[in-house]
Structure formats: structure tokens, C-alpha cells
Amino acid sequence: MTESQVIVFAVPVFFAMIGMELLVGIVRNNNTYRLYDAMSSISTGMLSQLVNLCVKTLGFAIYAMAYPYLAVSPLSADALWVWVAAIVLYDLAYYWNHRAGHRITLFWAAHAVHHQSEDYNLSTALRQTSTGWMFGWIFYLPLALLGFPPEVVGVAGLINLLYQYWVHTEQVGKLGWFDRVFCSPSNHRVHHAVNDAYLDKNYGGILILWDRLFGTFQEEDDNDPCRYGTRSHLHNWSPLVANLQVYRDRFVEMRATRGLGNKLALWWKGPEWHAQSKPESQFDIDFIKYEPEATGPQRAVATASFMLCLIAVTALLWYAEQLGTVVVLVATLALGLIMHVFTRWHAYSSTTSVATQDH
Ligand SMILES: [Zn+2]
Ligand SMILES: [Zn+2]
């Protein structure tokens, strides 16, 4: 079974849990969902899965290719300890991949997608990058050096990804000791928050112990409620625009920047670095969430288009092997375009007012 087919099996679980979270939120009068934001996040996840099909999970292919050359003494996939060690060490590699994803703009350009939602709920978890495949694999090559077989590392990666799903919720409070050992809803809320005290904290995927070890742990403070999103607001529901935002902004800034050193620094320094010392305006933590007005029919058409895309993407993930690369590539382009259009359906609305947020 391919990784994409495993994801297909997970889809009903994802949606059942989203339904439960929505219901709990409504009952508690603390609903964290907005229609367009959720559709945008899930569409971004669908696009990410389609792109993975097209690049045939490049990172895994590179690992498998490098493995025979790098593995000094290959480990056996039959030993239980090898699996346990792989899950723990993959998580350590993920910590550094994730930390670089926030502190080096070239990597942030790919990872920012996961953070652009101004809501925090299970649909945010599905908000995955479509360009992470370019460089992410670099961080996992040390596992090949240590001798971990590709199939073991592939499964460890999938476990790491699927584990992180449930922590994207505001409906689960603090969990005591669990918050200090494992990545949890409370400490991952901090990771997604743009509050001064919370920026660049809590990178751990399964274990938050890495953050405690490397000095990036921050506990959630009830007196400093989390505000979500990125500091350069996306203000767009399109998964295509979401994926291109940081690349586009940096290329524009590169053209306006003098000196090769400065141009390159725009990519290898942190996202807050600019060659011209911009007079940074104070970040407004009380920003109003992006919510352009959409009429009832617009919302209905967008929702119907979203559902059709979901069915098409699920079928593609399941039948990708039989369909062949060309069909998958054409379908990815077509579906990417459809998702771009339906998430912008509200643009035809006559007003552009923003709704005040309720939490
Ligand atoms: Zn992150
Ligand atoms: Zn997250």
C-alpha cells in the first residue's frame, strides 16, 4: 500500500474528528471554525498531497537511493528496537527540520503555509506545504548514516505526521505532565501563536522534550491568549497564493536589494531580516481576522466545488499508480486551478468588510 493510500484511509477519521470538534465548539459556545478558512486549509492539504504524487515523494526516493552508500552497518527491520529508535530519532531530525523551517527564510517559504490560518482547529493540521519536498529530506539523511532502512524511516515519518493531527485544537486544555513530555494541544497552540512571547517556540513533533533540551520550550500562559496566523498576514484563501506568498515577497525584495551578500541573506537569515532596515510598524496583536463577505449562493457554490474536489483528490490518491504520471500531473494542475477559483469566489461580492472575530 502506498503512503497516499494510507492517507485515503485516514480521510474519514480526519473528517469525523473535525465534525466532533465543530460540535463540541458549538455546544460550548466556543466554535473555532469559519467556512472559508477551513475550506482553504483543507484545500491546501489536498494540493500538498497531489504535489506529493507528482514528485513521487522525492525525499523518500533520495533517502532510498543514498541508503546503500551511507549506511555503514545497515540495521534490521525485524528488530523492534530499530523501529522504536527510528521513531525517536526521526522526531529529533524533525525538530531541526522544523526549527530551520522557522529560522531560515528559504525553508520558511515552504513551511509558512502551515501557519497562515488565523484559526486553530483540526483543519489547520491538514494545511500542509506543497514545496517542502524540495529541501526537507536533507535533515533525515543522518538516519541513513546510522543504518535505518528506508521502509522503517518512511513509516516513522508517517507516524510523526499523523500524530500531529490531534494537537491542532482549542477544545483540549492543559494536560499536566503530558504537556511537558509530548507535543500537545496546549504547547502546539503556542507554536502557532504570533504573540511576542510565543514566537519560534515548541518545534517538537511527537516529543516536546527536544524543546526543553534545546531551549525553545514555552508554556501556554492563560494571561496571554494565543493569536494565530503569520505576522505578514496572507489575506487570501487560495492554496496556490498561500504556497507562493513568501517566495514571491522575497523575490520582489531581492530585486530591490543591492549587493549579492544581502540578496542571499534574504534567504538564509530569519524571515524578520531585511537588507534595508525597514521602519517596522509595531505588530498589532489585536488584528481583525481576514473574512471577506460572501453571499449565500457564493458560499453554496464554493462548498459544492470543495466537496467535488475532495472526492476527485481522494480518488486520485487511491488510483494514482494505475493512472500514470501524465494523468496525475494534468489532474493536479486542473484541481489546483479549480481550488484557486472556488476559494476566491467571494471576490465577486460587492463589499469587502471584515467580520469581527468572536474568540
Ligand atoms: Zn511551524
Ligand atoms: Zn501545527
XYZ file of C-alpha atoms in Angstrom, residues 1-10 49 52-53 57 60 153-155 157-158 161-162 317 321:
24
model
C 0.000 0.000 0.000
C 1.329 3.456 -0.905
C 1.600 6.352 1.537
C -1.155 8.168 -0.407
C -3.482 5.177 0.097
C -2.811 5.261 3.850
C -3.861 8.932 3.782
C -7.100 7.922 1.997
C -7.886 5.577 4.902
C -7.220 8.442 7.318
C -0.982 15.522 -1.375
C 3.479 14.664 -3.438
C 2.022 12.280 -6.008
C 7.648 11.631 -2.553
C 11.848 9.235 0.343
C 12.087 5.677 8.206
C 9.098 6.023 5.825
C 6.745 4.564 8.452
C 7.681 9.759 9.088
C 4.057 8.810 8.584
C 2.823 13.322 10.606
C -0.360 11.543 11.729
C -4.698 9.381 -4.297
C -0.451 4.115 -9.589
